[in-house]
CSV table of N, CA and C in Angstrom, one decimal:
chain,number,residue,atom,x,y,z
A,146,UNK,N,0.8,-1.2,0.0
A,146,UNK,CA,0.0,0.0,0.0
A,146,UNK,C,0.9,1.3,0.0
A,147,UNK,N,2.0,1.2,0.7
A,147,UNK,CA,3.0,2.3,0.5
A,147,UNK,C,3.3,2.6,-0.7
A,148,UNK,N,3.5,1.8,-1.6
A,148,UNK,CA,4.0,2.0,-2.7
A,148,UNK,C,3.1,1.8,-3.8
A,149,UNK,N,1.8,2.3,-3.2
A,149,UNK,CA,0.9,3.2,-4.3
A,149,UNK,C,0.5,4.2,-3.5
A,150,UNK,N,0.5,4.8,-2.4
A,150,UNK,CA,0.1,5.7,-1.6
A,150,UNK,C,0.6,7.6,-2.7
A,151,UNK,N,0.0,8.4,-2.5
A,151,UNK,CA,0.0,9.2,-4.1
A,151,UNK,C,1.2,10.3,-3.1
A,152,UNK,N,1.1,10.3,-2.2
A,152,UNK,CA,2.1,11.6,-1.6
A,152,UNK,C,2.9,10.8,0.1
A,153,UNK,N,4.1,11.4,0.3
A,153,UNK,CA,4.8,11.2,0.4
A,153,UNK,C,4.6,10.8,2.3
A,154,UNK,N,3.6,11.7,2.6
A,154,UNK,CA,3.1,11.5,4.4
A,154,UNK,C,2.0,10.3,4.3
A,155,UNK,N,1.6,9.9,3.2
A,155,UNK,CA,0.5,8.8,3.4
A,155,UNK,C,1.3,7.6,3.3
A,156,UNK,N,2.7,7.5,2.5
A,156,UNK,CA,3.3,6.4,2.1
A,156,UNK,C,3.9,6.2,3.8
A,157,UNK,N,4.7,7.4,4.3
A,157,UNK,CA,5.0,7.3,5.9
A,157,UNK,C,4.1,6.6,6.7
A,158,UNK,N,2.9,7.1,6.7
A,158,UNK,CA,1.7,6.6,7.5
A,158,UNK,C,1.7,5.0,7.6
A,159,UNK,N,1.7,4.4,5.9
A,159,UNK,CA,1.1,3.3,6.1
A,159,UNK,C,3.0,2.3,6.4
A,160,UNK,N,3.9,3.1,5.8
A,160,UNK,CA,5.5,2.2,6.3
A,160,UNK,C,5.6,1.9,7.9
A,161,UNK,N,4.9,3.0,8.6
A,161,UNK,CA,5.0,3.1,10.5
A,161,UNK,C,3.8,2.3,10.8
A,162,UNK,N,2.9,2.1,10.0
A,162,UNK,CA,1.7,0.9,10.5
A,162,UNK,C,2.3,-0.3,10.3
A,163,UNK,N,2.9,-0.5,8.9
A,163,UNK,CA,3.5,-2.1,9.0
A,163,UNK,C,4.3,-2.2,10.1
A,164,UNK,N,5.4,-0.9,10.7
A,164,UNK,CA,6.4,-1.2,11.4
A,164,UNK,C,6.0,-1.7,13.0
A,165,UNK,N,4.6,-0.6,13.5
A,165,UNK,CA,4.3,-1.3,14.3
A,165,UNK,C,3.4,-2.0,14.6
A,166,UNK,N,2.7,-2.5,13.5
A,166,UNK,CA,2.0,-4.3,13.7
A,166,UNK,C,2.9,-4.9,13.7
A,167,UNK,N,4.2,-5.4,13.0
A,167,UNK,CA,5.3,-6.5,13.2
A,167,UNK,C,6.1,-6.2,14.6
A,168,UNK,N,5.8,-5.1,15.5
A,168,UNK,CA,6.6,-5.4,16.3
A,168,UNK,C,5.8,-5.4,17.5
A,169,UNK,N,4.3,-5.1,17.6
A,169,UNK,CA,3.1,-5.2,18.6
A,169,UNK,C,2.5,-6.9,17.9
A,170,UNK,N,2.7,-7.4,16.8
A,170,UNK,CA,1.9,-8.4,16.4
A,170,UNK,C,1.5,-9.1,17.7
A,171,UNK,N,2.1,-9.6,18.4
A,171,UNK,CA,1.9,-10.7,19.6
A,171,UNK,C,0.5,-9.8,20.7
A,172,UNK,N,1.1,-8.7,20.7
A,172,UNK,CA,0.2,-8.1,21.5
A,172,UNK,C,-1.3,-7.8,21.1
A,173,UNK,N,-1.0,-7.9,19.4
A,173,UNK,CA,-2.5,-7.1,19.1
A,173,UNK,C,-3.2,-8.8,19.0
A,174,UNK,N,-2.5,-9.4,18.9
A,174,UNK,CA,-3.3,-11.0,18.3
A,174,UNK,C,-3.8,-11.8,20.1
A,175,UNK,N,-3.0,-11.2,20.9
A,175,UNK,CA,-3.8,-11.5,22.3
A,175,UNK,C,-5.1,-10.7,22.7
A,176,UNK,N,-4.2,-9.3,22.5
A,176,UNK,CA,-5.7,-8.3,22.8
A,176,UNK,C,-7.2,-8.8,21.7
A,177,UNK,N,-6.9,-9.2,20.7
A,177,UNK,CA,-8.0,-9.6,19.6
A,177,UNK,C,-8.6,-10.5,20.5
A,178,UNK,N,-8.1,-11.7,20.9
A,178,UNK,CA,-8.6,-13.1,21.2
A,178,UNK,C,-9.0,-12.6,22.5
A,179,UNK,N,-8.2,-11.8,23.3
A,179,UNK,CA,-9.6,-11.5,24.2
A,179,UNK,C,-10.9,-11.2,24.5
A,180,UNK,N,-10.6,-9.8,23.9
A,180,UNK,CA,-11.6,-8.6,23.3
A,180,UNK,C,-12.6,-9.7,23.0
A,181,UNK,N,-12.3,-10.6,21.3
A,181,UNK,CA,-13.0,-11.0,20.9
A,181,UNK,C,-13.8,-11.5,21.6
A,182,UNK,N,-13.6,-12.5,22.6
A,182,UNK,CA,-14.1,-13.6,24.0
A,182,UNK,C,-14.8,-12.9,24.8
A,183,UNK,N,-14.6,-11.8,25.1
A,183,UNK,CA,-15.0,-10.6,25.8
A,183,UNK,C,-16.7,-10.2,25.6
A,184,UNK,N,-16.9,-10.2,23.9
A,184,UNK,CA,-17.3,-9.3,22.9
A,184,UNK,C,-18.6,-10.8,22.9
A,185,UNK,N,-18.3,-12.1,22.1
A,185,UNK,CA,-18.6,-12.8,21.9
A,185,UNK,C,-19.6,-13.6,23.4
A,186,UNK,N,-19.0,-13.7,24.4
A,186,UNK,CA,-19.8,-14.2,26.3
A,186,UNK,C,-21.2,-13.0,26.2
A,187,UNK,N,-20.4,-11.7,26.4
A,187,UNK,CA,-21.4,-10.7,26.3
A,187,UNK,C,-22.7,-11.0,25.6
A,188,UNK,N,-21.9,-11.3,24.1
A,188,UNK,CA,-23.4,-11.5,23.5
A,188,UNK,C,-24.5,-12.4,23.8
A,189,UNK,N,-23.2,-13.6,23.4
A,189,UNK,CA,-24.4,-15.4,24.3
A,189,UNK,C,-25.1,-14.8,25.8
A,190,UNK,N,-24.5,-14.0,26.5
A,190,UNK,CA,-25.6,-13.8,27.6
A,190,UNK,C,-26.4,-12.9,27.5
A,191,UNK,N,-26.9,-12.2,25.9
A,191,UNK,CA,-27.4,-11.0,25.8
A,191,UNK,C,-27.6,-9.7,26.5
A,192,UNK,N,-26.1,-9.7,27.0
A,192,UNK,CA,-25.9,-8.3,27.7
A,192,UNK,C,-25.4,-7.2,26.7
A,193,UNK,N,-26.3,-6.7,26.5
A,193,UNK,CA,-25.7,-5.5,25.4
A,193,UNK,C,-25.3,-4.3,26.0
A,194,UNK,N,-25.4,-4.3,27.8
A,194,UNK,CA,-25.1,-2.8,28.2
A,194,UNK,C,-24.4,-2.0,28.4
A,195,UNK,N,-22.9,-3.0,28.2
A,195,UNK,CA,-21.7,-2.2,27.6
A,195,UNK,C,-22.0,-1.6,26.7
A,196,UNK,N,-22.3,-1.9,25.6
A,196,UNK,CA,-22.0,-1.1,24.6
A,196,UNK,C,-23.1,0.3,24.1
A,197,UNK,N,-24.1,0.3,25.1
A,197,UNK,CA,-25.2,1.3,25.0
A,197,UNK,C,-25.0,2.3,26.4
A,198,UNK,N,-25.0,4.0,25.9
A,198,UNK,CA,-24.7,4.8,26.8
A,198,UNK,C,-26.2,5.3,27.6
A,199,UNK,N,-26.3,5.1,29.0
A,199,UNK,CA,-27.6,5.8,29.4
A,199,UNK,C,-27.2,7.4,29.3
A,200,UNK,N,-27.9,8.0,29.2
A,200,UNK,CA,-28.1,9.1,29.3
A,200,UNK,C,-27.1,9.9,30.5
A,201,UNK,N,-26.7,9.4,31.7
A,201,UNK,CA,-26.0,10.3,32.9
A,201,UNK,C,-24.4,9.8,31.9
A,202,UNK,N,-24.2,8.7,31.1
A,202,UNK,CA,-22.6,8.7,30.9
A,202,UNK,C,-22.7,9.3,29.6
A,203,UNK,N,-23.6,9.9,29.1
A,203,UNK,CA,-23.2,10.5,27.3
A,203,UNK,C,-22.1,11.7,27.7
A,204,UNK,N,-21.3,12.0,26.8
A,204,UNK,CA,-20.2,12.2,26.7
A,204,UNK,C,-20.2,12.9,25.2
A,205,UNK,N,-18.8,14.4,25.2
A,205,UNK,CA,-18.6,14.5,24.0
A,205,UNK,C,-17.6,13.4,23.1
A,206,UNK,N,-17.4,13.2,22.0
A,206,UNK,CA,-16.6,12.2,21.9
A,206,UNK,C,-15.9,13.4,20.7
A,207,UNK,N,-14.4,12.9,20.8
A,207,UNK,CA,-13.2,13.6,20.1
A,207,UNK,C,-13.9,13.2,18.7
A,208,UNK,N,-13.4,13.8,17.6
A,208,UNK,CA,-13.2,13.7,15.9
A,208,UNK,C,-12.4,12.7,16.0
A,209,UNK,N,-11.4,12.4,16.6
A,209,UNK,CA,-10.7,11.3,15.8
A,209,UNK,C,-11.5,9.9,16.3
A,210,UNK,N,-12.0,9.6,17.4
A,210,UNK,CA,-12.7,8.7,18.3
A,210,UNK,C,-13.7,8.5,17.4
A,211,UNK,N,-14.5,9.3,17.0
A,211,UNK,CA,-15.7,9.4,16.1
A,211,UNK,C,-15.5,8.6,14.8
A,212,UNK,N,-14.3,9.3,14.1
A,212,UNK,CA,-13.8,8.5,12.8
A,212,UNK,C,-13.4,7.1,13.2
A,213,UNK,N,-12.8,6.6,14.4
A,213,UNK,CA,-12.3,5.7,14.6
A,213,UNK,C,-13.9,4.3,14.2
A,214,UNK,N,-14.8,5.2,14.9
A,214,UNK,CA,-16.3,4.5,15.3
A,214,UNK,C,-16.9,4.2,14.1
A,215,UNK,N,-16.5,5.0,13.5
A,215,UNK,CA,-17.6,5.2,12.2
A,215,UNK,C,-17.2,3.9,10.7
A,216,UNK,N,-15.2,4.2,11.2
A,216,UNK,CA,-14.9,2.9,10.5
A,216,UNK,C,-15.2,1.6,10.7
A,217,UNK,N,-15.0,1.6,12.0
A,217,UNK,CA,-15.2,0.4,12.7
A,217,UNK,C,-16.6,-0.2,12.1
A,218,UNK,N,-17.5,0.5,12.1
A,218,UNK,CA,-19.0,0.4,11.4
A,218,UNK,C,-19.4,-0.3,10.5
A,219,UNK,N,-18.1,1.1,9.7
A,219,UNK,CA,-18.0,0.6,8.1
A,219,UNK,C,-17.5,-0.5,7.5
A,220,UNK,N,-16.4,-0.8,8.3
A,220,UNK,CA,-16.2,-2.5,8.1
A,220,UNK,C,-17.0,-3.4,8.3
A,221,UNK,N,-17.7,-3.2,9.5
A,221,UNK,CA,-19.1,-4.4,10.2
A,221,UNK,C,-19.6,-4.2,9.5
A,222,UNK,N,-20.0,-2.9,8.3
A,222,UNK,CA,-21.4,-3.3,7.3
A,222,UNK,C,-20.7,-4.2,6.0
A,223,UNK,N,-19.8,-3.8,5.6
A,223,UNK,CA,-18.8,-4.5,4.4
A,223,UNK,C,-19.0,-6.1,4.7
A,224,UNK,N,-18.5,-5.8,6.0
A,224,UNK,CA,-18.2,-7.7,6.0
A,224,UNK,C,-19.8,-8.7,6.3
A,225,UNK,N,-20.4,-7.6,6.7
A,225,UNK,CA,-22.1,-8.4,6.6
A,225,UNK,C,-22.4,-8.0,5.0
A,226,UNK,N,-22.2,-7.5,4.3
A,226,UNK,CA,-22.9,-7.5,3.0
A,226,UNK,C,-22.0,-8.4,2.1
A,227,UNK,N,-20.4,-9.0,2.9
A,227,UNK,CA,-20.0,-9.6,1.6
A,227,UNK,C,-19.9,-11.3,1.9
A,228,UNK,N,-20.5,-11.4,3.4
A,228,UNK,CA,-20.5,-12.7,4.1
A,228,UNK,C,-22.3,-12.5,4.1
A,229,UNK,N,-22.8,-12.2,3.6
A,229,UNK,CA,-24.7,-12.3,4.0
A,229,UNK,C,-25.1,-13.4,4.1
A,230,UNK,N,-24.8,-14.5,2.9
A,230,UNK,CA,-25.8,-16.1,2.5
A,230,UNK,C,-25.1,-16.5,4.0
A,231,UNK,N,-23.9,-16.4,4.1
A,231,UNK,CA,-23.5,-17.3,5.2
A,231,UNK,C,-23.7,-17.0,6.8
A,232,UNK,N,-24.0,-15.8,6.8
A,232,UNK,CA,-24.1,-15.2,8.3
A,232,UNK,C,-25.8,-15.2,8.1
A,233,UNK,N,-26.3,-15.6,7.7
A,233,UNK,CA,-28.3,-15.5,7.2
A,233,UNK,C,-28.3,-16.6,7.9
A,234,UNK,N,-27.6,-17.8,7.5
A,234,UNK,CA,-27.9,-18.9,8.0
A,234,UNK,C,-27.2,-19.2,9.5
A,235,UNK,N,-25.7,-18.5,9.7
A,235,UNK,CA,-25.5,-18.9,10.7
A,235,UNK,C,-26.3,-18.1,11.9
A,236,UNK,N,-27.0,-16.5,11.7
A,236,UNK,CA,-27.8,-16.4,12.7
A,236,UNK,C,-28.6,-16.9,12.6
A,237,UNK,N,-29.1,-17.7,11.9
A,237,UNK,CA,-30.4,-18.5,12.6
A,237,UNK,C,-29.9,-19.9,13.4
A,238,UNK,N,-28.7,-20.5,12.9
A,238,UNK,CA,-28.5,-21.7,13.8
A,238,UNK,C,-27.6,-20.7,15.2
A,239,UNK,N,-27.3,-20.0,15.3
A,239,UNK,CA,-26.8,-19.0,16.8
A,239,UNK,C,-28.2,-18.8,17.4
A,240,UNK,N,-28.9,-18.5,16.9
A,240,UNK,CA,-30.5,-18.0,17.4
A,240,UNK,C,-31.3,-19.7,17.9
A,241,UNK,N,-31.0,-20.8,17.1
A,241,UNK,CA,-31.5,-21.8,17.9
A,241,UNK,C,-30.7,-21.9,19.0
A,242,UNK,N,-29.4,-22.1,18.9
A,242,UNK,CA,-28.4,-22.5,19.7
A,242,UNK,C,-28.8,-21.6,21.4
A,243,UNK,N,-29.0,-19.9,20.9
A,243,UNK,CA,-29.3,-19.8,22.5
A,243,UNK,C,-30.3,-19.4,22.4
A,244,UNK,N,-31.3,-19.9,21.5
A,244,UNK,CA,-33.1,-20.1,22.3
A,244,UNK,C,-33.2,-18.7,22.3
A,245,UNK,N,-33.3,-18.2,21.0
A,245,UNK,CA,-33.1,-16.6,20.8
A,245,UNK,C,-33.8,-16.6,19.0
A,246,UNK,N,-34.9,-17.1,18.8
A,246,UNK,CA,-35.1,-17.3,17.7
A,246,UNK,C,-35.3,-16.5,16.7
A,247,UNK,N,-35.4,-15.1,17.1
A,247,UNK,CA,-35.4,-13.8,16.3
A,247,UNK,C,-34.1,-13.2,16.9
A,248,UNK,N,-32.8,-14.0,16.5
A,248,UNK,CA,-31.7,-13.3,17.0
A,248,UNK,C,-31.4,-12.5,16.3
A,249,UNK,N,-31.3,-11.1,16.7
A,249,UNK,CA,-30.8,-9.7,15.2
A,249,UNK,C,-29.6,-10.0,14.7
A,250,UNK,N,-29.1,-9.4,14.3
A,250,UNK,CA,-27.9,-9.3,13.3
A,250,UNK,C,-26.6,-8.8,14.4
A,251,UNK,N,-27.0,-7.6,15.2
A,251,UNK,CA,-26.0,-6.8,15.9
A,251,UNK,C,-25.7,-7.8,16.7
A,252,UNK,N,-26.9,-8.9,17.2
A,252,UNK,CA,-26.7,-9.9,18.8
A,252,UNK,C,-25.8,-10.9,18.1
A,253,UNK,N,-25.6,-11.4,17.2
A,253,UNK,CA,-25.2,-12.8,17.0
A,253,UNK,C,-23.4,-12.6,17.6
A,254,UNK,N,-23.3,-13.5,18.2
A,254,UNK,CA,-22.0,-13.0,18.7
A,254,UNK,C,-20.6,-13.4,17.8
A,255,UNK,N,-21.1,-14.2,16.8
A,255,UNK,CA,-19.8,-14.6,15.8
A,255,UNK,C,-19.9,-13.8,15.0
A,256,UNK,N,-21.2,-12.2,14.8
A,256,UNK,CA,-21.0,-11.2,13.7
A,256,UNK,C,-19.9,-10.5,13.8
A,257,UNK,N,-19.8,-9.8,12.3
A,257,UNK,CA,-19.2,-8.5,12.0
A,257,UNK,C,-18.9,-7.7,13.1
A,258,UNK,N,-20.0,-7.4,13.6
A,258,UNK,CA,-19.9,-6.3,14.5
A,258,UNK,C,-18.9,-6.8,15.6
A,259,UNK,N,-19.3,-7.8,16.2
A,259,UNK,CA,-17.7,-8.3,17.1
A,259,UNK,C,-16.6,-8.4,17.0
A,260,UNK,N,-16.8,-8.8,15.5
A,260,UNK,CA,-14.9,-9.1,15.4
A,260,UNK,C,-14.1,-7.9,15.1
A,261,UNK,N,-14.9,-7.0,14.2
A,261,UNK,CA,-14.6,-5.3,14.0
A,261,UNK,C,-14.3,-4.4,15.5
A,262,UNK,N,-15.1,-4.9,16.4
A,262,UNK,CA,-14.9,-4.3,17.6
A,262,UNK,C,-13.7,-4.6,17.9
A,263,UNK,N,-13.4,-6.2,18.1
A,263,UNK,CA,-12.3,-6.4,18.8
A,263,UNK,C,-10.9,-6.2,17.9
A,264,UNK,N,-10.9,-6.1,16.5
A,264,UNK,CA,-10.0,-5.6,15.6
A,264,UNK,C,-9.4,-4.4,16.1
A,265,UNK,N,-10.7,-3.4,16.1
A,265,UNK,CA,-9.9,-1.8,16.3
A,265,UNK,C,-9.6,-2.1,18.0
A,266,UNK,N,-9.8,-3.1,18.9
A,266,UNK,CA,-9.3,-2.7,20.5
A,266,UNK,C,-8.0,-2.9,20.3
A,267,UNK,N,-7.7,-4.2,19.6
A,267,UNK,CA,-6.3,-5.0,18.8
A,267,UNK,C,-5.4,-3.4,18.1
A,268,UNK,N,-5.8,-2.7,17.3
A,268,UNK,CA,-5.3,-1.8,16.7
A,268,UNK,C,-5.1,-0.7,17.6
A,269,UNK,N,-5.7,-0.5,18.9
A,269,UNK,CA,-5.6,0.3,19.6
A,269,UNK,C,-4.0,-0.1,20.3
A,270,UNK,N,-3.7,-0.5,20.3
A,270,UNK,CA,-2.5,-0.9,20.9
A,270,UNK,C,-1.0,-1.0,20.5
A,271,UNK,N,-1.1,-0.5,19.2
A,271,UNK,CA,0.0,0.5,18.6
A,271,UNK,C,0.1,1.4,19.0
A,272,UNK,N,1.0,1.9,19.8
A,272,UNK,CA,1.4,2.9,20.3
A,272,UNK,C,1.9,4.2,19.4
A,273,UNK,N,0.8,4.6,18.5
A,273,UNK,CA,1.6,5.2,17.3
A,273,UNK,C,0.0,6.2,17.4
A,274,UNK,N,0.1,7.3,16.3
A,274,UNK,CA,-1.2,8.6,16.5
A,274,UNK,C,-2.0,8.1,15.1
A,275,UNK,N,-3.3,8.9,15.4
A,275,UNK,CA,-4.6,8.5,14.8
A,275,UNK,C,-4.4,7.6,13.2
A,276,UNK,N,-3.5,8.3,12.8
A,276,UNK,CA,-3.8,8.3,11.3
A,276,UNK,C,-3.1,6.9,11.1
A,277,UNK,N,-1.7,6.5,11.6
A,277,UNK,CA,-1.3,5.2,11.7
A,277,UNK,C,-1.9,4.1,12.3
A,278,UNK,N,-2.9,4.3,13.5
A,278,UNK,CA,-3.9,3.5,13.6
A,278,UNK,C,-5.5,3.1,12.6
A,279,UNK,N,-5.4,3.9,12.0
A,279,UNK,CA,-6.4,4.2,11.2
A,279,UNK,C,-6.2,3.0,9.7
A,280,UNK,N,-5.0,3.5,9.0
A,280,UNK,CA,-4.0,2.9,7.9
A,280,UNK,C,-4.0,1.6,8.5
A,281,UNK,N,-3.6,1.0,9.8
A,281,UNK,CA,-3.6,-0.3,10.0
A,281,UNK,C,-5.1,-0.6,9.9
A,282,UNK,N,-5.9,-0.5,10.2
A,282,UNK,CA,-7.3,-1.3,10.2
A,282,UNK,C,-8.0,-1.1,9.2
A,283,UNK,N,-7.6,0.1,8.2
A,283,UNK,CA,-7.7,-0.2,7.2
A,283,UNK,C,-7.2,-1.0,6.3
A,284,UNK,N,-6.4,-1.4,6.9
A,284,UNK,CA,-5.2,-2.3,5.7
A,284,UNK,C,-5.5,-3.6,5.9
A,285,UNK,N,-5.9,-3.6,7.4
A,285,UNK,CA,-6.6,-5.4,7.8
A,285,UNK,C,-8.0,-5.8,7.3
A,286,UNK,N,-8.4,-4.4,7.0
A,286,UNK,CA,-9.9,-5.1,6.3
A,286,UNK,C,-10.3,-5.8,5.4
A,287,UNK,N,-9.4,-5.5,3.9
A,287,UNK,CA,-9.3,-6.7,3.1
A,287,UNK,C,-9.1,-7.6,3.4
A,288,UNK,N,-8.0,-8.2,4.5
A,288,UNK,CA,-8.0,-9.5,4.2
A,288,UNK,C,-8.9,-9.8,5.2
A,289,UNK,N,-9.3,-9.0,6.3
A,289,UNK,CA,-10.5,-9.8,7.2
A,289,UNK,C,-11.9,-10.3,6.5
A,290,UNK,N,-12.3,-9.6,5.1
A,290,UNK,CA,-13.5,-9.9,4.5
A,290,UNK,C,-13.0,-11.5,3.8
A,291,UNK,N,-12.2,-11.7,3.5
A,291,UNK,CA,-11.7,-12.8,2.7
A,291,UNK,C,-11.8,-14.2,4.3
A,292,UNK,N,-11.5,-14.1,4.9
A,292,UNK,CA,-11.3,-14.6,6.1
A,292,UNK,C,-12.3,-14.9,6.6
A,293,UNK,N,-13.3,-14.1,7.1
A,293,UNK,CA,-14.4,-14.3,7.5
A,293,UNK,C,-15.1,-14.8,6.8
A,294,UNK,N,-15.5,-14.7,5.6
A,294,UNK,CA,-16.0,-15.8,4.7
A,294,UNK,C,-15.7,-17.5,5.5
A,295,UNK,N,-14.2,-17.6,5.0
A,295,UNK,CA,-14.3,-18.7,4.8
A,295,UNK,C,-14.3,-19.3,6.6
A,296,UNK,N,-14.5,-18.4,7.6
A,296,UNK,CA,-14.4,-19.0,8.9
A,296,UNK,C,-15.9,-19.4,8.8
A,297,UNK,N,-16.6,-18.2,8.4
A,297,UNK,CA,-18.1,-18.8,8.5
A,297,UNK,C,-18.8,-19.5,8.0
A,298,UNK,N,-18.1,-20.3,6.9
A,298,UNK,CA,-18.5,-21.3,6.0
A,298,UNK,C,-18.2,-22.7,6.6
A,299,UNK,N,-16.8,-22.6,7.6
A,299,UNK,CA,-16.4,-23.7,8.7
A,299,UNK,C,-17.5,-24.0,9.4
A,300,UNK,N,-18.1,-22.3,9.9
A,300,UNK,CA,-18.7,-22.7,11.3
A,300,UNK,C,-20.5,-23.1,11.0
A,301,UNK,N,-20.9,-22.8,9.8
A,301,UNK,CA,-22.1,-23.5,9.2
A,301,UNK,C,-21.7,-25.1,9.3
A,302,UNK,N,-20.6,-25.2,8.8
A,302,UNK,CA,-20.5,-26.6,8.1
A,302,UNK,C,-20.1,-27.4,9.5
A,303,UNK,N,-19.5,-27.3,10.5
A,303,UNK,CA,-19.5,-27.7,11.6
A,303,UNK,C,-20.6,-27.4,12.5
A,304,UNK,N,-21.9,-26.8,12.1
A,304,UNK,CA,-22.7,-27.1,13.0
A,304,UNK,C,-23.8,-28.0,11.7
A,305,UNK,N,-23.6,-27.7,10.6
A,305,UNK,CA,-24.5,-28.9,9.9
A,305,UNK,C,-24.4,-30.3,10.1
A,306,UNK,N,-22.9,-30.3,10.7
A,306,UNK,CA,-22.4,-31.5,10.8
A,306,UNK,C,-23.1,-32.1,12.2
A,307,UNK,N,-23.6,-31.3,13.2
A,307,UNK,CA,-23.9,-31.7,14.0
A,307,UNK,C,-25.4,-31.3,14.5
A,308,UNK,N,-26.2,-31.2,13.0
A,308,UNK,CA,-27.5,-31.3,12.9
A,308,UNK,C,-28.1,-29.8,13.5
A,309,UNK,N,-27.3,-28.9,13.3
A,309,UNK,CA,-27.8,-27.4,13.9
A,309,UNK,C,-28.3,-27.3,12.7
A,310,UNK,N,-29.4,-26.8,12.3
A,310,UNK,CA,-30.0,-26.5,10.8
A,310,UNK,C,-30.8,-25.3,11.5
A,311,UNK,N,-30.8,-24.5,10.3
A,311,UNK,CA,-31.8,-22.8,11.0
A,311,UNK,C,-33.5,-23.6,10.2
């Protein structure tokens, strides 16, 4: 990506993202696997109250926090519109599985929206400013849509295998 980036601070940006994913890798791939575990319990017990602000904690939130949110988003809609046949079916066998038969899209805990969450906590931990955090999770998104496919095609097919049918 550096070396099609059109000017000379964007090619920086994304050369100091590679530099520090390869030297946080270990760090960001624990923080993922937690987050994700974190993110994923939450859901199976349909606690959504982390993630919803009551009214006494609203808060202004910074421009870059904002952009950070909005990507984050924008990937969870990408990777549900490019995984749909397969995440259709797997929230319905996640919705038998916990007795949740109109499970939404946001609740299913193996969605988009969780693993994007737990991506950018993962990306949060480059010790580097907005824009190099930003460049990294953008740069993970391609290959996370390719990936997620084929996890969710595993996790149909290992629960077909054991008679989960939506």
């Amino acid at each position: 990506l550096a070396e099609k980036a059109g000017d000379r601070e964007a090619q920086n940006v994304l050369l100091d993202a590679r530099a520090q994913a390869r030297g946080k890798r270990a760090v960001m791939e624990a923080t993922f696997r937690r987050q994700f575990a974190e993110f994923f319990n939450r859901k199976v017990r349909g606690d959504e109250s982390r993630g919803n602000a009551t009214l006494g904690e609203l808060s202004l939130v910074g421009a870059e926090e904002l952009e950070e949110s909005l990507a984050v988003d924008e990937m969870s809609r990408k990777a549900r519109a490019a995984c749909e046949a397969e995440l259709f079916a797997l929230g319905q066998r996640m919705g038998f599985l916990l007795e949740r038969p109109e499970l939404a899209d946001e609740a299913n805990p193996l969605g988009p929206a969780a693993v994007c969450s737990a991506l950018k906590v993962a990306c949060d931990q480059v010790e580097a400013g907005f824009k190099v955090r930003m460049a990294l999770l953008r740069a993970l998104e391609s290959h996370l849509m390719a990936e997620l496919l084929a996890i969710y095609r595993d996790v149909n097919a290992h629960l077909v295998e054991r008679r989960v049918l939506p």
